[in-house]
Amino acid sequence: MMDFLLERINSINFSMSIQGATAAVVLVSWCWLIWPQQQISQLFKDKAKQYQVLIATFAINALWLVNASVTTQIHVHFLGLVVLLLMFGWRMASIIALLPVLFFATFVLKQPLDFALYAIFAVCVPLFVCFLFYSQSFKYLPHHLFIYIFFAGFINAFLAMLIHILSWAAWLYLSTGYSW
């Protein structure tokens, strides 16, 4: 058992790139800008809310590990992220989703120092765009359960997946010599 764990730990790549360092600065700046101070203080006071966050974190992590996604190599379960957005709000959902992203980048992608890149393109940007779409659909569409489920849930998850794919494609095109 110990040999297995040592082999797994040795297979993790701890090399840092300039793109990863830039993404880490952008992620820290993003978290500083959106930091939900009031919600975090309520989280520390409310035990039931802490259990909700813990269960949501484990559920998102489990969905990513099971690879319950629509297309291959899209590891993030976007409907799970949208549910996180609807449960906690986009700022708190962005902060909560960082722990599963860190776990996923370390143990599945085996590149923990690229955590910031994955967090920005798989969580922060899609959740922000989904929040913008959700707020506009809530503002202009009738308040009905099925409209809420369809627009705030499913179309929003599709939009998150689309933003994730387009932002990764733009990043690969601009930062590397990726051949299409």
Backbone as ProteinMPNN parsed JSONL, in Angstrom:
{"seq_chain_A": "MMDFLLERINSINFSMSIQGATAAVVLVSWCWLIWPQQQISQLFKDKAKQYQVLIATFAINALWLVNASVTTQIHVHFLGLVVLLLMFGWRMASIIALLPVLFFATFVLKQPLDFALYAIFAVCVPLFVCFLFYSQSFKYLPHHLFIYIFFAGFINAFLAMLIHILSWAAWLYLSTGYSW", "coords_chain_A": {"N_chain_A": [[0.824, -1.192, 0.0], [1.94, 1.229, 0.763], [3.887, 1.545, -1.176], [2.315, 1.942, -3.424], [1.102, 4.424, -2.801], [3.392, 6.069, -2.665], [4.271, 5.852, -5.301], [2.148, 7.112, -6.618], [2.345, 9.712, -5.567], [4.881, 10.424, -6.465], [4.365, 10.607, -9.173], [3.174, 13.02, -9.561], [3.403, 16.184, -11.018], [5.367, 18.845, -10.187], [6.231, 21.181, -11.404], [6.546, 24.636, -12.152], [5.127, 27.002, -14.302], [5.408, 30.026, -16.267], [2.934, 30.809, -17.17], [1.295, 29.528, -15.331], [2.015, 30.883, -12.991], [1.173, 33.476, -13.625], [-1.56, 32.991, -13.887], [-2.101, 32.276, -11.252], [-1.744, 34.717, -9.934], [-3.818, 36.154, -11.138], [-6.009, 34.624, -10.258], [-5.861, 34.958, -7.444], [-6.277, 37.72, -7.325], [-8.854, 37.82, -8.406], [-10.305, 36.368, -6.465], [-9.914, 38.097, -4.323], [-11.319, 40.341, -5.219], [-13.976, 39.415, -5.388], [-14.551, 38.443, -2.892], [-16.713, 37.054, -0.592], [-17.435, 38.471, 2.078], [-19.464, 38.826, 4.064], [-21.009, 36.482, 3.722], [-19.095, 34.518, 4.262], [-18.519, 35.036, 6.949], [-21.021, 34.422, 8.04], [-21.031, 31.735, 7.423], [-19.033, 30.72, 9.112], [-20.324, 30.964, 11.538], [-22.666, 29.443, 11.422], [-23.494, 26.178, 11.86], [-25.067, 24.355, 10.405], [-24.968, 25.419, 7.819], [-22.269, 25.057, 7.315], [-22.166, 22.271, 7.13], [-23.724, 21.974, 4.823], [-22.061, 23.177, 2.903], [-19.847, 21.466, 3.08], [-20.962, 18.989, 2.253], [-21.793, 19.715, -0.32], [-19.308, 20.268, -1.462], [-18.076, 17.741, -1.375], [-19.889, 16.39, -3.024], [-19.581, 17.689, -5.528], [-16.912, 17.062, -5.963], [-17.092, 14.256, -6.094], [-18.7, 13.97, -8.392], [-16.925, 14.917, -10.312], [-14.866, 13.049, -10.093], [-16.125, 10.69, -10.835], [-16.478, 11.295, -13.382], [-18.8, 12.304, -14.585], [-19.822, 13.566, -17.026], [-20.892, 15.207, -20.061], [-19.409, 15.256, -22.469], [-16.265, 13.82, -23.513], [-13.198, 14.348, -21.762], [-14.003, 16.741, -20.654], [-13.941, 17.575, -17.645], [-15.272, 18.823, -15.611], [-18.316, 18.917, -13.917], [-20.859, 20.566, -15.095], [-23.549, 21.062, -14.571], [-23.614, 20.48, -11.891], [-21.992, 22.575, -10.939], [-23.634, 24.741, -11.588], [-25.824, 24.219, -9.967], [-24.558, 24.579, -7.521], [-24.073, 27.321, -7.779], [-26.743, 28.254, -7.761], [-27.513, 27.482, -5.221], [-25.76, 28.779, -3.384], [-25.034, 31.268, -4.38], [-23.1, 33.203, -6.747], [-20.593, 34.216, -5.999], [-19.908, 32.948, -3.569], [-20.094, 30.31, -4.466], [-17.975, 30.252, -6.259], [-15.807, 30.393, -4.505], [-16.226, 28.107, -2.921], [-15.947, 26.053, -4.796], [-13.244, 25.962, -5.249], [-11.771, 24.185, -3.644], [-12.497, 21.461, -4.509], [-11.439, 21.771, -7.108], [-8.718, 22.113, -6.594], [-8.14, 19.591, -5.483], [-8.739, 17.999, -7.714], [-6.921, 18.984, -9.634], [-4.533, 18.236, -8.442], [-4.607, 15.397, -7.928], [-5.836, 14.134, -10.129], [-5.315, 15.459, -12.617], [-2.672, 15.728, -12.032], [-1.029, 17.948, -11.8], [-0.53, 20.163, -9.719], [0.297, 22.823, -9.569], [-0.791, 24.075, -11.705], [-3.267, 24.615, -10.895], [-4.5, 27.127, -10.61], [-4.954, 27.974, -13.245], [-6.811, 26.053, -14.095], [-8.832, 26.564, -12.248], [-9.635, 29.161, -12.903], [-10.539, 28.94, -15.616], [-12.315, 26.791, -15.539], [-14.052, 27.167, -13.45], [-14.359, 29.872, -12.268], [-14.737, 31.853, -14.39], [-16.84, 30.58, -15.989], [-18.864, 30.418, -13.955], [-19.312, 33.117, -13.362], [-20.284, 34.127, -15.823], [-22.557, 32.528, -16.006], [-23.959, 33.494, -13.81], [-24.531, 36.086, -14.72], [-26.214, 35.478, -16.898], [-28.267, 34.131, -15.52], [-29.237, 36.172, -13.809], [-30.257, 37.989, -15.68], [-32.193, 36.415, -16.969], [-33.874, 35.942, -14.823], [-34.755, 38.48, -14.387], [-36.127, 39.263, -16.771], [-37.792, 37.157, -17.624], [-40.869, 35.3, -17.011], [-41.773, 34.408, -13.639], [-41.675, 31.3, -13.002], [-41.773, 27.861, -12.127], [-40.897, 25.865, -14.005], [-39.679, 27.413, -15.973], [-37.655, 28.469, -14.451], [-36.198, 26.11, -13.796], [-35.491, 25.234, -16.376], [-34.148, 27.474, -17.629], [-32.431, 28.596, -15.602], [-31.155, 26.333, -14.77], [-30.591, 24.099, -16.798], [-30.039, 25.387, -19.356], [-28.241, 27.237, -18.44], [-26.21, 25.538, -17.526], [-25.376, 24.458, -19.954], [-24.418, 26.824, -21.106], [-22.316, 27.363, -19.35], [-20.622, 25.202, -19.928], [-20.041, 25.769, -22.593], [-18.701, 28.253, -22.341], [-16.521, 27.398, -20.839], [-15.212, 25.64, -22.671], [-14.647, 27.416, -24.799], [-13.063, 29.352, -23.512], [-10.863, 27.81, -22.659], [-9.949, 26.995, -25.18], [-9.233, 29.468, -26.295], [-7.224, 30.174, -24.488], [-5.326, 28.127, -24.934], [-4.731, 28.646, -27.606], [-3.592, 31.22, -27.464], [-1.48, 30.953, -25.627], [0.188, 28.766, -26.133], [1.874, 26.729, -28.612], [-0.196, 25.309, -29.823], [-1.399, 23.005, -32.085], [-4.038, 23.043, -34.297]], "CA_chain_A": [[0.0, 0.0, 0.0], [2.818, 2.385, 0.848], [4.527, 1.689, -2.48], [1.307, 2.515, -4.312], [0.975, 5.844, -2.484], [4.618, 6.753, -3.065], [4.263, 5.922, -6.761], [1.177, 8.15, -6.992], [2.882, 11.026, -5.194], [6.003, 10.704, -7.354], [3.884, 10.885, -10.531], [2.64, 14.384, -9.604], [4.344, 17.134, -11.602], [5.396, 20.063, -9.391], [6.944, 22.248, -12.101], [5.755, 25.856, -12.278], [5.355, 27.73, -15.544], [5.078, 31.449, -16.182], [1.488, 30.905, -17.331], [0.703, 29.144, -14.059], [2.233, 31.977, -12.037], [0.273, 34.558, -14.021], [-2.917, 32.576, -13.532], [-2.226, 32.335, -9.791], [-1.945, 36.131, -9.586], [-5.174, 36.51, -11.579], [-6.964, 33.957, -9.371], [-5.835, 35.633, -6.146], [-6.938, 39.013, -7.522], [-10.281, 37.54, -8.597], [-10.864, 36.015, -5.154], [-9.913, 39.304, -3.494], [-12.389, 41.217, -5.691], [-15.326, 38.87, -5.172], [-14.595, 37.794, -1.59], [-18.021, 37.249, 0.058], [-17.121, 38.637, 3.498], [-20.644, 38.591, 4.907], [-21.384, 35.077, 3.636], [-18.065, 33.73, 4.945], [-18.719, 35.186, 8.395], [-22.202, 33.626, 8.374], [-20.644, 30.329, 7.325], [-18.307, 30.349, 10.323], [-21.236, 30.971, 12.684], [-23.784, 28.515, 11.252], [-23.038, 24.802, 11.701], [-25.833, 23.715, 9.338], [-24.424, 25.924, 6.556], [-20.978, 24.399, 7.134], [-22.443, 20.922, 6.632], [-24.166, 22.111, 3.435], [-20.885, 23.437, 2.081], [-19.048, 20.246, 3.068], [-21.64, 18.003, 1.415], [-21.724, 20.203, -1.7], [-17.933, 20.094, -1.913], [-17.877, 16.313, -1.646], [-20.71, 16.002, -4.174], [-18.907, 18.18, -6.732], [-15.702, 16.249, -6.118], [-17.499, 12.921, -6.534], [-19.138, 14.063, -9.784], [-15.748, 15.053, -11.158], [-14.109, 11.796, -10.076], [-16.883, 9.699, -11.591], [-16.462, 11.814, -14.745], [-20.192, 12.331, -15.009], [-19.971, 14.704, -17.916], [-21.526, 14.892, -21.335], [-18.386, 14.971, -23.465], [-15.016, 13.335, -22.943], [-12.165, 15.306, -21.397], [-14.577, 17.879, -19.947], [-13.997, 16.922, -16.352], [-16.12, 19.552, -14.669], [-19.738, 18.668, -14.079], [-21.349, 21.937, -15.118], [-24.839, 21.159, -13.893], [-23.27, 20.557, -10.471], [-21.545, 23.939, -10.651], [-24.788, 25.64, -11.648], [-26.577, 23.982, -8.731], [-23.789, 25.281, -6.497], [-24.379, 28.731, -7.991], [-28.106, 28.538, -7.332], [-27.635, 27.266, -3.775], [-24.946, 29.651, -2.545], [-24.677, 32.514, -5.042], [-21.935, 32.985, -7.607], [-19.326, 34.507, -5.326], [-19.635, 31.863, -2.622], [-19.875, 29.095, -5.253], [-16.613, 30.322, -6.791], [-14.879, 30.093, -3.413], [-16.443, 26.714, -2.506], [-15.475, 25.131, -5.833], [-11.781, 25.943, -5.34], [-11.228, 22.985, -2.999], [-12.521, 20.339, -5.455], [-10.53, 22.032, -8.22], [-7.375, 21.816, -6.096], [-8.051, 18.131, -5.402], [-8.741, 17.458, -9.067], [-5.664, 19.342, -10.297], [-3.426, 17.516, -7.824], [-4.665, 13.945, -7.973], [-6.303, 13.603, -11.406], [-4.467, 16.05, -13.65], [-1.303, 15.56, -11.529], [-0.309, 19.203, -11.969], [-1.149, 21.05, -8.738], [0.654, 24.228, -9.746], [-1.692, 24.614, -12.719], [-4.568, 24.725, -10.243], [-5.096, 28.44, -10.856], [-5.471, 27.968, -14.617], [-8.028, 25.243, -14.133], [-9.856, 27.24, -11.447], [-10.15, 30.316, -13.643], [-11.259, 28.575, -16.833], [-13.338, 25.767, -15.316], [-14.996, 27.531, -12.389], [-14.633, 31.298, -12.026], [-15.319, 32.516, -15.564], [-18.178, 30.044, -16.281], [-19.842, 30.785, -12.933], [-19.641, 34.535, -13.507], [-21.154, 34.263, -16.996], [-23.836, 31.911, -15.642], [-24.668, 34.43, -12.94], [-25.065, 37.16, -15.561], [-27.36, 34.929, -17.628], [-29.327, 33.856, -14.552], [-29.85, 37.416, -13.331], [-31.055, 38.564, -16.756], [-33.384, 35.586, -17.183], [-34.759, 36.176, -13.686], [-35.298, 39.832, -14.532], [-36.989, 39.449, -17.929], [-38.72, 36.055, -17.88], [-41.852, 35.108, -15.937], [-41.32, 33.618, -12.497], [-42.384, 30.027, -13.03], [-40.851, 26.793, -11.749], [-40.284, 25.212, -15.157], [-38.766, 28.384, -16.588], [-36.494, 28.527, -13.556], [-35.425, 24.877, -13.971], [-34.94, 25.162, -17.726], [-33.195, 28.546, -17.914], [-31.41, 28.747, -14.563], [-30.44, 25.082, -14.604], [-30.053, 23.389, -17.954], [-29.418, 26.291, -20.333], [-27.091, 27.805, -17.757], [-25.148, 24.526, -17.533], [-24.857, 24.446, -21.316], [-23.64, 28.05, -21.273], [-21.067, 27.182, -18.596], [-19.784, 24.285, -20.689], [-19.6, 26.505, -23.772], [-17.706, 29.235, -21.903], [-15.336, 26.624, -20.451], [-14.526, 25.163, -23.87], [-14.129, 28.555, -25.556], [-11.97, 30.004, -22.788], [-9.691, 26.929, -22.764], [-9.445, 27.063, -26.546], [-8.553, 30.761, -26.441], [-5.983, 30.108, -23.705], [-4.374, 27.272, -25.65], [-4.319, 29.325, -28.822], [-2.751, 32.372, -27.159], [-0.321, 30.704, -24.756], [1.044, 27.668, -26.58], [1.898, 26.469, -30.04], [-1.133, 24.205, -29.996], [-1.811, 22.864, -33.472], [-5.452, 22.686, -34.398]], "C_chain_A": [[0.866, 1.254, 0.0], [3.525, 2.632, -0.48], [3.576, 2.334, -3.486], [1.182, 4.022, -4.067], [2.216, 6.63, -2.896], [4.711, 6.88, -4.587], [3.312, 7.013, -7.244], [1.707, 9.547, -6.695], [4.041, 11.401, -6.111], [5.568, 11.02, -8.782], [3.304, 12.289, -10.665], [3.734, 15.33, -10.073], [4.275, 18.457, -10.833], [6.152, 21.196, -10.083], [6.004, 23.43, -12.335], [6.126, 26.553, -13.583], [4.997, 29.198, -15.332], [3.575, 31.663, -16.351], [0.771, 30.547, -16.031], [0.864, 30.224, -13.01], [1.327, 33.162, -12.348], [-1.166, 34.224, -13.643], [-3.132, 32.605, -12.028], [-2.445, 33.763, -9.326], [-3.355, 36.57, -9.968], [-6.213, 35.882, -10.651], [-7.009, 34.615, -7.993], [-6.514, 36.994, -6.242], [-8.445, 38.844, -7.663], [-10.941, 37.224, -7.251], [-10.903, 37.228, -4.226], [-11.05, 40.235, -3.907], [-13.779, 40.708, -5.316], [-15.526, 38.319, -3.768], [-15.913, 38.085, -0.877], [-17.868, 37.334, 1.584], [-18.305, 38.304, 4.398], [-21.045, 37.114, 4.891], [-20.364, 34.173, 4.33], [-18.229, 33.845, 6.459], [-19.963, 34.434, 8.86], [-21.884, 32.133, 8.34], [-19.913, 29.869, 8.577], [-19.213, 30.262, 11.545], [-22.284, 29.862, 12.63], [-23.275, 27.11, 10.938], [-23.773, 24.088, 10.565], [-25.318, 24.152, 7.962], [-23.057, 25.304, 6.263], [-21.165, 22.984, 6.613], [-22.91, 20.965, 5.179], [-22.982, 22.312, 2.498], [-20.018, 22.181, 1.968], [-19.663, 19.191, 2.155], [-21.595, 18.428, -0.051], [-20.328, 20.026, -2.275], [-17.646, 18.637, -2.242], [-18.684, 15.854, -2.857], [-20.074, 16.452, -5.484], [-17.655, 17.353, -7.014], [-16.048, 14.86, -6.631], [-17.959, 12.933, -7.99], [-17.948, 14.19, -10.731], [-14.953, 13.761, -11.21], [-14.805, 10.702, -10.872], [-16.851, 10.042, -13.074], [-17.857, 11.767, -15.338], [-20.442, 13.547, -15.877], [-20.521, 14.237, -19.254], [-20.489, 14.493, -22.377], [-17.109, 14.513, -22.78], [-14.044, 14.487, -22.747], [-12.722, 16.637, -20.884], [-14.865, 17.346, -18.549], [-14.937, 17.601, -15.363], [-17.568, 19.199, -14.951], [-20.452, 20.003, -13.96], [-22.728, 22.085, -14.497], [-24.621, 21.203, -12.387], [-22.794, 21.941, -10.075], [-22.703, 24.926, -10.664], [-25.677, 25.445, -10.421], [-25.873, 24.65, -7.553], [-24.031, 26.788, -6.578], [-25.762, 29.084, -7.464], [-28.294, 28.365, -5.828], [-26.96, 28.354, -2.955], [-24.672, 31.026, -3.143], [-23.356, 32.348, -5.77], [-20.62, 33.25, -6.899], [-18.952, 33.392, -4.364], [-19.373, 30.546, -3.361], [-18.47, 29.086, -5.854], [-15.587, 29.958, -5.731], [-14.995, 28.62, -3.007], [-15.835, 25.746, -3.514], [-13.962, 25.084, -5.94], [-11.181, 24.691, -4.703], [-11.342, 21.746, -3.896], [-11.601, 20.533, -6.658], [-9.094, 21.728, -7.807], [-7.154, 20.307, -5.998], [-7.92, 17.526, -6.793], [-7.429, 17.759, -9.784], [-4.494, 18.549, -9.732], [-3.47, 16.024, -8.123], [-5.17, 13.358, -9.288], [-5.444, 14.146, -12.544], [-2.988, 15.917, -13.324], [-0.422, 16.775, -11.804], [-0.876, 20.242, -11.001], [-0.804, 22.527, -8.923], [-0.086, 24.873, -10.916], [-3.124, 24.715, -12.2], [-5.251, 26.041, -10.586], [-5.669, 28.536, -12.269], [-6.798, 27.222, -14.696], [-9.159, 25.919, -13.356], [-10.465, 28.413, -12.2], [-11.042, 29.875, -14.789], [-12.363, 27.552, -16.625], [-14.382, 26.184, -14.298], [-15.345, 29.016, -12.409], [-15.31, 31.983, -13.212], [-16.684, 31.919, -15.927], [-19.228, 30.412, -15.232], [-20.245, 32.253, -13.036], [-20.575, 34.761, -14.692], [-22.527, 33.652, -16.713], [-24.646, 32.808, -14.716], [-25.272, 35.576, -13.748], [-26.294, 36.688, -16.338], [-28.541, 34.68, -16.701], [-30.016, 35.146, -14.109], [-30.7, 38.068, -14.419], [-32.303, 37.733, -17.038], [-34.374, 35.752, -16.033], [-35.448, 37.524, -13.813], [-36.361, 39.905, -15.625], [-38.002, 38.338, -18.173], [-39.724, 35.919, -16.743], [-41.313, 34.182, -14.843], [-42.181, 32.36, -12.4], [-41.356, 28.927, -12.791], [-40.151, 26.176, -12.951], [-39.349, 26.143, -15.921], [-37.498, 28.484, -15.757], [-35.606, 27.293, -13.758], [-34.739, 24.863, -15.333], [-33.859, 26.221, -17.955], [-32.08, 28.624, -16.883], [-30.596, 27.475, -14.396], [-29.783, 24.592, -15.878], [-29.383, 24.301, -18.986], [-28.186, 26.939, -19.722], [-25.924, 26.816, -17.721], [-24.537, 24.402, -18.923], [-23.986, 25.672, -21.568], [-22.304, 27.953, -20.536], [-20.11, 26.274, -19.347], [-19.22, 24.984, -21.93], [-18.511, 27.516, -23.418], [-16.413, 28.527, -21.505], [-14.535, 26.195, -21.682], [-13.908, 26.326, -24.637], [-12.972, 29.241, -24.833], [-10.707, 29.14, -22.793], [-9.093, 26.989, -24.156], [-8.695, 28.369, -26.782], [-7.224, 30.761, -25.687], [-4.926, 29.268, -24.422], [-3.858, 27.947, -26.914], [-3.345, 30.458, -28.535], [-1.46, 32.018, -26.419], [0.639, 29.623, -25.265], [1.034, 27.584, -28.1], [0.998, 25.3, -30.375], [-1.592, 24.148, -31.456], [-3.263, 22.38, -33.518], [-5.622, 21.655, -35.47]], "O_chain_A": [[0.557, 2.227, -0.687], [3.741, 3.78, -0.87], [3.984, 3.166, -4.296], [1.158, 4.805, -5.016], [2.102, 7.737, -3.421], [5.176, 7.897, -5.1], [3.633, 7.752, -8.174], [1.529, 10.463, -7.498], [4.176, 12.563, -6.496], [6.325, 11.639, -9.53], [2.973, 12.71, -11.773], [4.861, 15.28, -9.579], [3.235, 19.117, -10.83], [6.666, 22.087, -9.407], [4.832, 23.256, -12.668], [7.304, 26.673, -13.92], [4.364, 29.56, -14.339], [3.003, 32.577, -15.757], [-0.227, 31.17, -15.669], [-0.05, 30.462, -12.22], [0.776, 33.782, -11.438], [-1.899, 35.076, -13.14], [-4.228, 32.925, -11.568], [-3.245, 34.003, -8.422], [-4.013, 37.28, -9.207], [-7.194, 36.534, -10.293], [-8.09, 34.807, -7.436], [-7.251, 37.381, -5.335], [-9.219, 39.625, -7.11], [-12.009, 37.752, -6.938], [-11.83, 37.366, -3.427], [-11.682, 40.853, -3.051], [-14.657, 41.496, -4.966], [-16.59, 37.77, -3.481], [-16.207, 39.244, -0.583], [-18.144, 36.364, 2.29], [-18.157, 37.581, 5.383], [-21.384, 36.555, 5.934], [-20.741, 33.163, 4.924], [-18.091, 32.851, 7.173], [-19.968, 33.867, 9.953], [-22.411, 31.362, 9.142], [-20.14, 28.758, 9.056], [-18.891, 29.549, 12.496], [-22.742, 29.392, 13.671], [-22.695, 26.878, 9.877], [-23.168, 23.3, 9.839], [-25.243, 23.337, 7.042], [-22.723, 25.052, 5.105], [-20.41, 22.538, 5.749], [-22.542, 20.099, 4.385], [-22.908, 21.698, 1.433], [-19.513, 21.867, 0.89], [-18.954, 18.566, 1.366], [-21.382, 17.593, -0.93], [-20.177, 19.673, -3.444], [-17.042, 18.336, -3.271], [-18.217, 15.02, -3.632], [-20.029, 15.686, -6.446], [-17.378, 16.993, -8.158], [-15.366, 14.341, -7.514], [-17.647, 12.011, -8.744], [-17.963, 13.631, -11.828], [-14.419, 13.408, -12.261], [-14.147, 9.881, -11.512], [-17.154, 9.203, -13.922], [-18.069, 11.262, -16.441], [-21.19, 14.449, -15.5], [-20.602, 13.042, -19.535], [-20.669, 13.505, -23.088], [-16.899, 14.789, -21.599], [-14.074, 15.474, -23.481], [-11.953, 17.58, -20.7], [-15.91, 16.742, -18.307], [-15.346, 16.988, -14.376], [-17.994, 19.186, -16.106], [-20.634, 20.518, -12.857], [-23.041, 23.141, -13.947], [-25.358, 21.887, -11.676], [-23.144, 22.437, -9.004], [-22.749, 25.843, -9.845], [-26.223, 26.414, -9.895], [-26.528, 25.224, -6.683], [-24.177, 27.45, -5.551], [-25.932, 30.103, -6.795], [-29.141, 29.027, -5.228], [-27.507, 28.808, -1.949], [-24.116, 31.881, -2.454], [-22.575, 31.453, -5.447], [-19.627, 32.575, -7.173], [-17.807, 32.941, -4.346], [-18.531, 29.754, -2.937], [-17.844, 28.03, -5.948], [-14.6, 29.285, -6.029], [-13.982, 27.958, -2.777], [-15.266, 24.726, -3.126], [-13.433, 24.238, -6.662], [-10.169, 24.186, -5.189], [-10.353, 21.027, -4.036], [-11.044, 19.563, -7.173], [-8.335, 21.148, -8.584], [-6.099, 19.805, -6.386], [-7.089, 16.646, -7.021], [-6.882, 16.892, -10.466], [-3.56, 18.222, -10.463], [-2.461, 15.448, -8.532], [-4.948, 12.174, -9.541], [-4.906, 13.377, -13.341], [-2.142, 15.981, -14.217], [0.783, 16.643, -12.014], [-1.631, 21.119, -11.422], [-1.553, 23.392, -8.469], [-0.015, 26.089, -11.098], [-4.068, 24.88, -12.972], [-6.458, 26.065, -10.827], [-6.741, 29.108, -12.471], [-7.769, 27.7, -15.283], [-10.318, 25.852, -13.766], [-11.675, 28.633, -12.141], [-12.163, 30.363, -14.932], [-13.266, 27.451, -17.456], [-15.479, 25.626, -14.272], [-16.514, 29.374, -12.554], [-16.347, 32.626, -13.046], [-17.622, 32.683, -16.157], [-20.373, 30.692, -15.587], [-21.408, 32.589, -12.816], [-21.55, 35.504, -14.58], [-23.547, 34.197, -17.135], [-25.87, 32.875, -14.822], [-26.402, 35.989, -13.489], [-27.292, 37.404, -16.428], [-29.683, 34.98, -17.049], [-31.244, 35.203, -14.044], [-31.75, 38.639, -14.121], [-33.363, 38.291, -17.319], [-35.586, 35.706, -16.248], [-36.593, 37.687, -13.391], [-37.395, 40.543, -15.43], [-38.989, 38.563, -18.873], [-39.461, 36.372, -15.629], [-40.504, 33.292, -15.105], [-43.257, 32.36, -11.803], [-40.202, 29.048, -13.205], [-38.935, 25.983, -12.924], [-38.333, 25.699, -16.456], [-36.397, 28.572, -16.3], [-34.388, 27.425, -13.877], [-33.56, 24.525, -15.441], [-32.769, 25.897, -18.425], [-30.907, 28.71, -17.246], [-29.46, 27.529, -13.926], [-28.563, 24.661, -16.022], [-28.276, 24.012, -19.438], [-27.194, 27.165, -20.415], [-24.771, 27.219, -17.869], [-23.323, 24.257, -19.06], [-22.926, 25.562, -22.183], [-21.279, 28.409, -21.042], [-18.91, 26.546, -19.399], [-18.051, 24.804, -22.27], [-17.508, 27.619, -24.125], [-15.324, 29.014, -21.809], [-13.317, 26.37, -21.725], [-12.763, 26.233, -25.079], [-12.007, 29.666, -25.469], [-9.601, 29.667, -22.917], [-7.872, 27.029, -24.308], [-7.633, 28.37, -27.404], [-6.223, 31.281, -26.18], [-3.762, 29.663, -24.502], [-2.679, 27.828, -27.25], [-2.378, 30.645, -29.273], [-0.454, 32.711, -26.569], [1.797, 29.588, -24.85], [0.277, 28.283, -28.774], [1.385, 24.403, -31.124], [-2.111, 25.128, -31.99], [-3.636, 21.419, -32.845], [-6.74, 21.209, -35.725]]}, "name": "protein", "num_of_chains": 1, "seq": "MMDFLLERINSINFSMSIQGATAAVVLVSWCWLIWPQQQISQLFKDKAKQYQVLIATFAINALWLVNASVTTQIHVHFLGLVVLLLMFGWRMASIIALLPVLFFATFVLKQPLDFALYAIFAVCVPLFVCFLFYSQSFKYLPHHLFIYIFFAGFINAFLAMLIHILSWAAWLYLSTGYSW"}
